[in-house]
């Protein structure tokens, strides 16, 4: 089939159809949609009116466009991966030539480029949670209870958003994470699990339910655990709660010489701009590292946070040198050439 015989499909229509037909989770679909926005901008600038106008040279031009825009290596790889999936979809519908997706060369990343070292430090988490638990005004608020959950469970946003009120068992201090579309866990039922939390976390959850939680149902008539005045908290709302809950000026002077009452970053919409605030992913990374530092095995932490041990080792375990030493110390404390007990 020649290009002239192929159906004329604009990049905008192709992306729209691809995203609407994708059967992945809500997060995956949204991720593809976001990652393909640069492709649409580039296609408009480069004069790509139809998908069959694409060839190997044009694809390489798009990669150069991404690199010139100072995207991080991981961002470039993600956007090119999304383009690869879009081209595969178009190939299946005979919109572009077969095998076009193979002309997308993904960059090879180092381990350092693949992962982010940003995390909420354990000492910082401890001080923030101590502040919330002792604050008459902020104890049991949405910011507080979310930080308790994120730090002590180490789950993803989708896990906490999916929780219903009935998933909390106060007598057992147990949370049940269940996959109930349209609220989804990342890998569906494979990530279903029960998690026990400490008494301090349980008290924060109970206080939230009794004093602070808006009594609302979601669009499906369910009672979410994390609610706003409009129903179930959205993922963007949860991100804002995370940024607001991790600002160090909550309990000490601002490390950036700002006055909290007048600082624009204390506003919900600008909270992500605070240099010291942390996104949910950074809290999850800090939590997982902290749990491993406390002696939990990779397997047990993986079960708790819903990830494979391999994923945890590669992306989430970020101990500093002293933390690495502390983990090794029990095995090497008595290591001496003259200590025969060690040799046995």
Short mmCIF file of C-alpha atoms in Angstrom, two decimals:
data_model
loop_
_atom_site.label_atom_id
_atom_site.label_comp_id
_atom_site.label_asym_id
_atom_site.label_seq_id
_atom_site.Cartn_x
_atom_site.Cartn_y
_atom_site.Cartn_z
CA UNK A 1 0.00 0.00 0.00
CA UNK A 2 1.41 3.38 -1.02
CA UNK A 3 1.18 6.54 1.08
CA UNK A 4 -1.38 7.90 -1.39
CA UNK A 5 -3.61 4.90 -0.71
CA UNK A 6 -3.35 5.19 3.05
CA UNK A 7 -6.11 6.84 5.02
CA UNK A 8 -5.31 10.47 5.77
CA UNK A 9 -5.27 10.69 9.54
CA UNK A 10 -3.98 13.80 11.29
CA UNK A 11 -1.62 13.44 14.28
CA UNK A 12 -4.31 14.96 16.53
CA UNK A 13 -6.91 12.42 15.46
CA UNK A 14 -4.45 9.54 15.72
CA UNK A 15 -3.44 10.48 19.26
CA UNK A 16 -7.05 11.02 20.30
CA UNK A 17 -8.13 7.63 18.92
CA UNK A 18 -5.07 5.84 20.36
CA UNK A 19 -5.67 7.23 23.85
CA UNK A 20 -9.41 6.51 23.77
CA UNK A 21 -8.83 2.89 22.70
CA UNK A 22 -6.01 2.15 25.13
CA UNK A 23 -7.07 -0.48 27.67
CA UNK A 24 -4.51 0.40 30.33
CA UNK A 25 -5.15 1.94 33.72
CA UNK A 26 -6.34 5.52 34.03
CA UNK A 27 -2.81 6.54 35.01
CA UNK A 28 -1.28 4.83 31.96
CA UNK A 29 -3.76 6.41 29.57
CA UNK A 30 -3.19 9.85 31.06
CA UNK A 31 0.57 9.31 30.87
CA UNK A 32 0.42 8.49 27.15
CA UNK A 33 -1.77 11.50 26.50
CA UNK A 34 0.63 13.84 28.31
CA UNK A 35 3.76 12.36 26.71
CA UNK A 36 2.35 12.78 23.20
CA UNK A 37 1.60 16.49 23.55
CA UNK A 38 5.14 17.42 22.48
CA UNK A 39 4.75 15.19 19.43
CA UNK A 40 1.62 17.10 18.42
CA UNK A 41 3.37 20.45 18.88
CA UNK A 42 6.36 19.28 16.88
CA UNK A 43 4.17 17.79 14.11
CA UNK A 44 2.39 21.13 13.73
CA UNK A 45 5.69 23.05 13.55
CA UNK A 46 7.32 20.51 11.23
CA UNK A 47 4.36 20.38 8.85
CA UNK A 48 3.26 16.80 9.47
CA UNK A 49 -0.36 17.00 8.31
CA UNK A 50 -0.97 13.26 8.20
CA UNK A 51 0.56 10.32 10.04
CA UNK A 52 1.73 8.71 6.77
CA UNK A 53 4.00 11.75 6.27
CA UNK A 54 6.26 10.32 8.96
CA UNK A 55 9.46 8.51 8.00
CA UNK A 56 12.72 7.65 9.72
CA UNK A 57 14.24 11.07 9.10
CA UNK A 58 11.19 12.88 10.55
CA UNK A 59 11.27 10.66 13.63
CA UNK A 60 14.95 11.48 14.17
CA UNK A 61 14.09 15.17 13.76
CA UNK A 62 11.51 14.77 16.55
CA UNK A 63 14.14 13.26 18.82
CA UNK A 64 16.43 16.22 18.15
CA UNK A 65 13.52 18.52 18.93
CA UNK A 66 13.09 16.85 22.33
CA UNK A 67 16.81 17.04 23.08
CA UNK A 68 16.95 20.71 22.11
CA UNK A 69 14.09 21.43 24.51
CA UNK A 70 16.37 20.36 27.41
CA UNK A 71 14.18 17.46 28.45
CA UNK A 72 15.70 15.07 30.98
CA UNK A 73 16.95 11.77 29.49
CA UNK A 74 14.16 9.84 31.20
CA UNK A 75 11.59 12.28 29.82
CA UNK A 76 12.92 11.88 26.28
CA UNK A 77 12.82 8.10 26.59
CA UNK A 78 9.27 8.22 27.92
CA UNK A 79 8.05 10.45 25.09
CA UNK A 80 9.72 8.33 22.44
CA UNK A 81 8.26 5.19 24.00
CA UNK A 82 4.81 6.74 23.78
CA UNK A 83 5.44 7.56 20.10
CA UNK A 84 6.47 3.94 19.51
CA UNK A 85 3.17 2.70 20.93
CA UNK A 86 1.23 5.24 18.86
CA UNK A 87 3.00 4.09 15.67
CA UNK A 88 2.30 0.43 16.46
CA UNK A 89 -1.37 1.30 16.82
CA UNK A 90 -1.34 3.17 13.50
CA UNK A 91 0.45 0.27 11.81
CA UNK A 92 -2.30 -2.10 12.95
CA UNK A 93 -4.84 0.13 11.18
CA UNK A 94 -2.68 0.54 8.06
CA UNK A 95 -2.36 4.29 8.62
CA UNK A 96 1.45 4.24 8.45
CA UNK A 97 3.93 1.88 6.83
CA UNK A 98 4.58 -1.43 8.59
CA UNK A 99 7.62 -1.43 10.83
CA UNK A 100 7.76 2.36 11.18
CA UNK A 101 7.85 2.04 14.97
CA UNK A 102 11.18 0.19 14.66
CA UNK A 103 12.77 3.41 13.40
CA UNK A 104 12.27 5.03 16.81
CA UNK A 105 15.60 4.65 18.61
CA UNK A 106 15.20 4.82 22.37
CA UNK A 107 18.13 6.32 24.28
CA UNK A 108 20.12 4.00 26.54
CA UNK A 109 20.13 5.42 30.06
CA UNK A 110 22.55 4.91 32.90
CA UNK A 111 21.18 3.74 36.23
CA UNK A 112 21.60 7.28 37.58
CA UNK A 113 19.60 8.72 34.67
CA UNK A 114 16.82 6.16 35.07
CA UNK A 115 16.09 6.97 38.68
CA UNK A 116 15.59 10.05 40.79
CA UNK A 117 17.39 10.46 44.11
CA UNK A 118 14.77 12.89 45.41
CA UNK A 119 13.13 11.53 48.53
CA UNK A 120 11.61 12.66 51.81
CA UNK A 121 14.26 11.97 54.43
CA UNK A 122 13.27 9.92 57.47
CA UNK A 123 14.28 12.65 59.93
CA UNK A 124 12.19 15.18 58.02
CA UNK A 125 9.21 12.83 57.90
CA UNK A 126 9.50 12.24 61.64
CA UNK A 127 9.51 15.97 62.43
CA UNK A 128 6.60 16.69 60.08
CA UNK A 129 4.48 13.89 61.54
CA UNK A 130 5.34 14.96 65.09
CA UNK A 131 4.19 18.47 64.19
CA UNK A 132 0.89 17.25 62.76
CA UNK A 133 0.15 14.91 65.67
CA UNK A 134 0.77 17.68 68.21
CA UNK A 135 -0.90 20.53 66.33
CA UNK A 136 -4.41 21.40 67.58
CA UNK A 137 -5.24 23.00 64.22
CA UNK A 138 -3.67 20.54 61.79
CA UNK A 139 -4.05 17.20 63.53
CA UNK A 140 -6.26 14.85 61.53
CA UNK A 141 -6.50 17.12 58.48
CA UNK A 142 -6.31 15.76 54.95
CA UNK A 143 -2.65 16.81 54.68
CA UNK A 144 -1.85 15.03 57.91
CA UNK A 145 -3.65 11.76 57.29
CA UNK A 146 -2.27 11.51 53.76
CA UNK A 147 1.31 11.93 54.96
CA UNK A 148 0.73 9.27 57.64
CA UNK A 149 -0.57 6.86 55.01
CA UNK A 150 2.08 7.61 52.40
CA UNK A 151 4.95 7.34 54.85
CA UNK A 152 3.89 4.28 56.82
CA UNK A 153 2.43 2.29 53.92
CA UNK A 154 4.65 3.47 51.06
CA UNK A 155 1.98 3.00 48.41
CA UNK A 156 1.14 4.84 45.21
CA UNK A 157 -1.44 7.60 44.87
CA UNK A 158 -3.86 5.17 43.22
CA UNK A 159 -3.76 2.93 46.31
CA UNK A 160 -4.86 5.68 48.67
CA UNK A 161 -7.38 7.19 46.28
CA UNK A 162 -9.03 3.78 45.89
CA UNK A 163 -9.62 3.33 49.63
CA UNK A 164 -13.23 3.37 50.76
CA UNK A 165 -14.35 4.14 54.30
CA UNK A 166 -15.19 0.47 54.78
CA UNK A 167 -11.62 -0.53 53.93
CA UNK A 168 -10.45 0.77 57.31
CA UNK A 169 -10.79 -1.61 60.29
CA UNK A 170 -9.91 0.46 63.37
CA UNK A 171 -9.99 -2.43 65.86
CA UNK A 172 -7.38 -4.30 63.85
CA UNK A 173 -5.59 -1.16 62.59
CA UNK A 174 -5.94 -2.71 59.14
CA UNK A 175 -6.33 -1.21 55.67
CA UNK A 176 -7.64 -3.29 52.78
CA UNK A 177 -6.50 -2.23 49.32
CA UNK A 178 -8.86 -3.52 46.63
CA UNK A 179 -9.14 -3.08 42.86
CA UNK A 180 -12.67 -1.81 42.19
CA UNK A 181 -12.94 0.03 38.87
CA UNK A 182 -13.25 2.86 38.18
CA UNK A 183 -10.81 3.20 41.11
CA UNK A 184 -7.86 1.06 40.15
CA UNK A 185 -4.69 -0.36 41.61
CA UNK A 186 -1.71 -0.21 39.24
CA UNK A 187 -1.63 -3.93 38.41
CA UNK A 188 -5.25 -4.65 39.20
CA UNK A 189 -6.04 -7.48 41.60
CA UNK A 190 -2.37 -8.46 41.77
CA UNK A 191 -1.80 -5.42 43.98
CA UNK A 192 -4.65 -6.18 46.35
CA UNK A 193 -3.40 -6.60 49.90
CA UNK A 194 -4.04 -5.88 53.57
CA UNK A 195 -1.71 -3.62 55.55
CA UNK A 196 -1.46 -3.05 59.28
CA UNK A 197 -0.47 0.39 60.56
CA UNK A 198 0.87 1.58 63.92
CA UNK A 199 -1.26 3.05 66.70
CA UNK A 200 -0.14 6.59 65.87
CA UNK A 201 -1.25 6.23 62.27
CA UNK A 202 -4.53 4.63 63.37
CA UNK A 203 -5.25 7.55 65.71
CA UNK A 204 -4.70 10.01 62.84
CA UNK A 205 -7.07 8.07 60.56
CA UNK A 206 -9.73 7.86 63.27
CA UNK A 207 -9.43 11.57 64.03
CA UNK A 208 -9.80 12.36 60.31
CA UNK A 209 -12.94 10.24 60.07
CA UNK A 210 -14.52 11.59 63.25
CA UNK A 211 -13.65 15.29 62.98
CA UNK A 212 -12.37 16.37 59.57
CA UNK A 213 -13.55 14.06 56.79
CA UNK A 214 -16.34 15.53 54.60
CA UNK A 215 -19.25 13.09 54.57
CA UNK A 216 -19.45 12.66 50.83
CA UNK A 217 -20.01 9.88 48.31
CA UNK A 218 -18.30 9.59 44.95
CA UNK A 219 -20.00 9.46 41.56
CA UNK A 220 -20.60 5.73 41.98
CA UNK A 221 -22.30 6.06 45.35
CA UNK A 222 -19.30 4.73 47.29
CA UNK A 223 -17.95 6.32 50.46
CA UNK A 224 -14.25 7.17 49.93
CA UNK A 225 -11.84 7.32 52.84
CA UNK A 226 -10.15 10.40 51.39
CA UNK A 227 -12.81 12.93 50.46
CA UNK A 228 -13.19 16.58 49.59
CA UNK A 229 -16.36 18.65 49.58
CA UNK A 230 -16.92 17.38 46.04
CA UNK A 231 -16.50 13.65 46.65
CA UNK A 232 -13.54 11.31 46.20
CA UNK A 233 -10.21 13.14 46.20
CA UNK A 234 -8.68 13.32 42.72
CA UNK A 235 -5.07 12.37 42.07
CA UNK A 236 -4.16 16.01 41.52
CA UNK A 237 -5.72 16.92 44.88
CA UNK A 238 -3.70 14.18 46.59
CA UNK A 239 -0.54 15.56 45.00
CA UNK A 240 -1.33 19.03 46.33
CA UNK A 241 -1.91 17.56 49.80
CA UNK A 242 1.50 15.90 49.58
CA UNK A 243 3.25 19.14 48.62
CA UNK A 244 1.52 21.07 51.39
CA UNK A 245 2.18 18.38 54.01
CA UNK A 246 5.93 18.24 53.37
CA UNK A 247 6.83 21.93 53.57
CA UNK A 248 9.47 22.25 56.33
CA UNK A 249 8.23 25.72 57.38
CA UNK A 250 5.33 23.93 59.06
CA UNK A 251 7.57 23.23 62.06
CA UNK A 252 10.70 25.37 61.61
CA UNK A 253 12.01 28.47 59.88
CA UNK A 254 11.89 28.42 56.11
CA UNK A 255 15.22 27.15 54.70
CA UNK A 256 14.73 29.52 51.76
CA UNK A 257 14.43 32.70 53.87
CA UNK A 258 10.74 33.23 53.21
CA UNK A 259 8.03 34.30 55.63
CA UNK A 260 5.35 31.61 55.71
CA UNK A 261 2.32 33.96 56.10
CA UNK A 262 3.28 35.79 52.91
CA UNK A 263 4.91 32.94 50.97
CA UNK A 264 3.02 32.16 47.73
CA UNK A 265 4.05 28.49 47.95
CA UNK A 266 1.69 27.89 50.86
CA UNK A 267 -1.15 28.37 48.40
CA UNK A 268 -2.50 25.05 47.14
CA UNK A 269 -2.05 25.85 43.46
CA UNK A 270 1.59 26.93 43.93
CA UNK A 271 2.64 24.39 46.58
CA UNK A 272 4.60 22.26 44.10
CA UNK A 273 6.94 25.22 43.47
CA UNK A 274 8.32 25.12 47.00
CA UNK A 275 11.90 23.81 46.66
CA UNK A 276 11.57 21.71 49.81
CA UNK A 277 8.10 20.24 49.29
CA UNK A 278 7.91 16.64 48.10
CA UNK A 279 5.73 14.89 45.56
CA UNK A 280 4.09 11.54 46.44
CA UNK A 281 6.76 9.63 44.52
CA UNK A 282 9.50 11.20 46.67
CA UNK A 283 7.58 10.32 49.84
CA UNK A 284 7.18 6.75 48.58
CA UNK A 285 10.91 6.54 47.84
CA UNK A 286 11.77 7.85 51.29
CA UNK A 287 9.32 5.48 52.95
CA UNK A 288 10.63 2.40 51.15
CA UNK A 289 14.24 3.30 51.98
CA UNK A 290 13.24 3.87 55.63
CA UNK A 291 11.43 0.52 55.84
CA UNK A 292 14.47 -1.29 54.47
CA UNK A 293 16.74 0.60 56.88
CA UNK A 294 14.56 -0.68 59.72
CA UNK A 295 15.42 -4.25 58.76
CA UNK A 296 12.45 -5.32 56.67
CA UNK A 297 13.41 -7.57 53.78
CA UNK A 298 12.94 -6.58 50.15
CA UNK A 299 10.23 -9.22 49.86
CA UNK A 300 8.24 -7.95 52.83
CA UNK A 301 8.52 -4.33 51.77
CA UNK A 302 7.48 -5.32 48.24
CA UNK A 303 4.34 -6.97 49.59
CA UNK A 304 3.51 -3.90 51.66
CA UNK A 305 4.03 -1.26 48.98
CA UNK A 306 2.83 -3.31 45.97
CA UNK A 307 6.00 -3.57 43.90
CA UNK A 308 8.44 -6.29 42.97
CA UNK A 309 11.70 -6.62 44.93
CA UNK A 310 13.56 -5.94 41.68
CA UNK A 311 11.67 -2.67 41.14
CA UNK A 312 12.38 -1.60 44.71
CA UNK A 313 16.11 -2.30 44.33
CA UNK A 314 16.31 -0.41 41.05
CA UNK A 315 14.06 2.60 41.59
CA UNK A 316 13.15 3.13 45.24
CA UNK A 317 15.93 2.03 47.57
CA UNK A 318 18.06 5.16 48.03
CA UNK A 319 20.14 4.76 51.21
CA UNK A 320 23.02 7.12 51.88
CA UNK A 321 26.47 5.75 52.77
CA UNK A 322 25.81 5.70 56.52
CA UNK A 323 22.51 3.89 56.01
CA UNK A 324 24.26 1.34 53.81
CA UNK A 325 26.85 0.85 56.53
CA UNK A 326 24.18 0.40 59.21
CA UNK A 327 22.58 -2.35 57.16
CA UNK A 328 25.91 -4.20 56.83
CA UNK A 329 27.05 -3.64 60.39
CA UNK A 330 25.30 -6.66 61.99
CA UNK A 331 27.03 -9.00 59.53
CA UNK A 332 30.47 -7.42 59.80
CA UNK A 333 30.66 -6.21 63.41
CA UNK A 334 32.71 -9.18 64.60
CA UNK A 335 34.64 -9.78 61.40
CA UNK A 336 38.25 -10.31 62.41
CA UNK A 337 40.84 -12.72 61.12
CA UNK A 338 41.54 -13.89 64.68
CA UNK A 339 37.86 -14.41 65.52
CA UNK A 340 37.34 -18.10 64.79
CA UNK A 341 33.62 -17.95 65.59
CA UNK A 342 33.11 -15.81 62.50
CA UNK A 343 35.00 -18.32 60.36
CA UNK A 344 32.68 -21.08 61.48
#
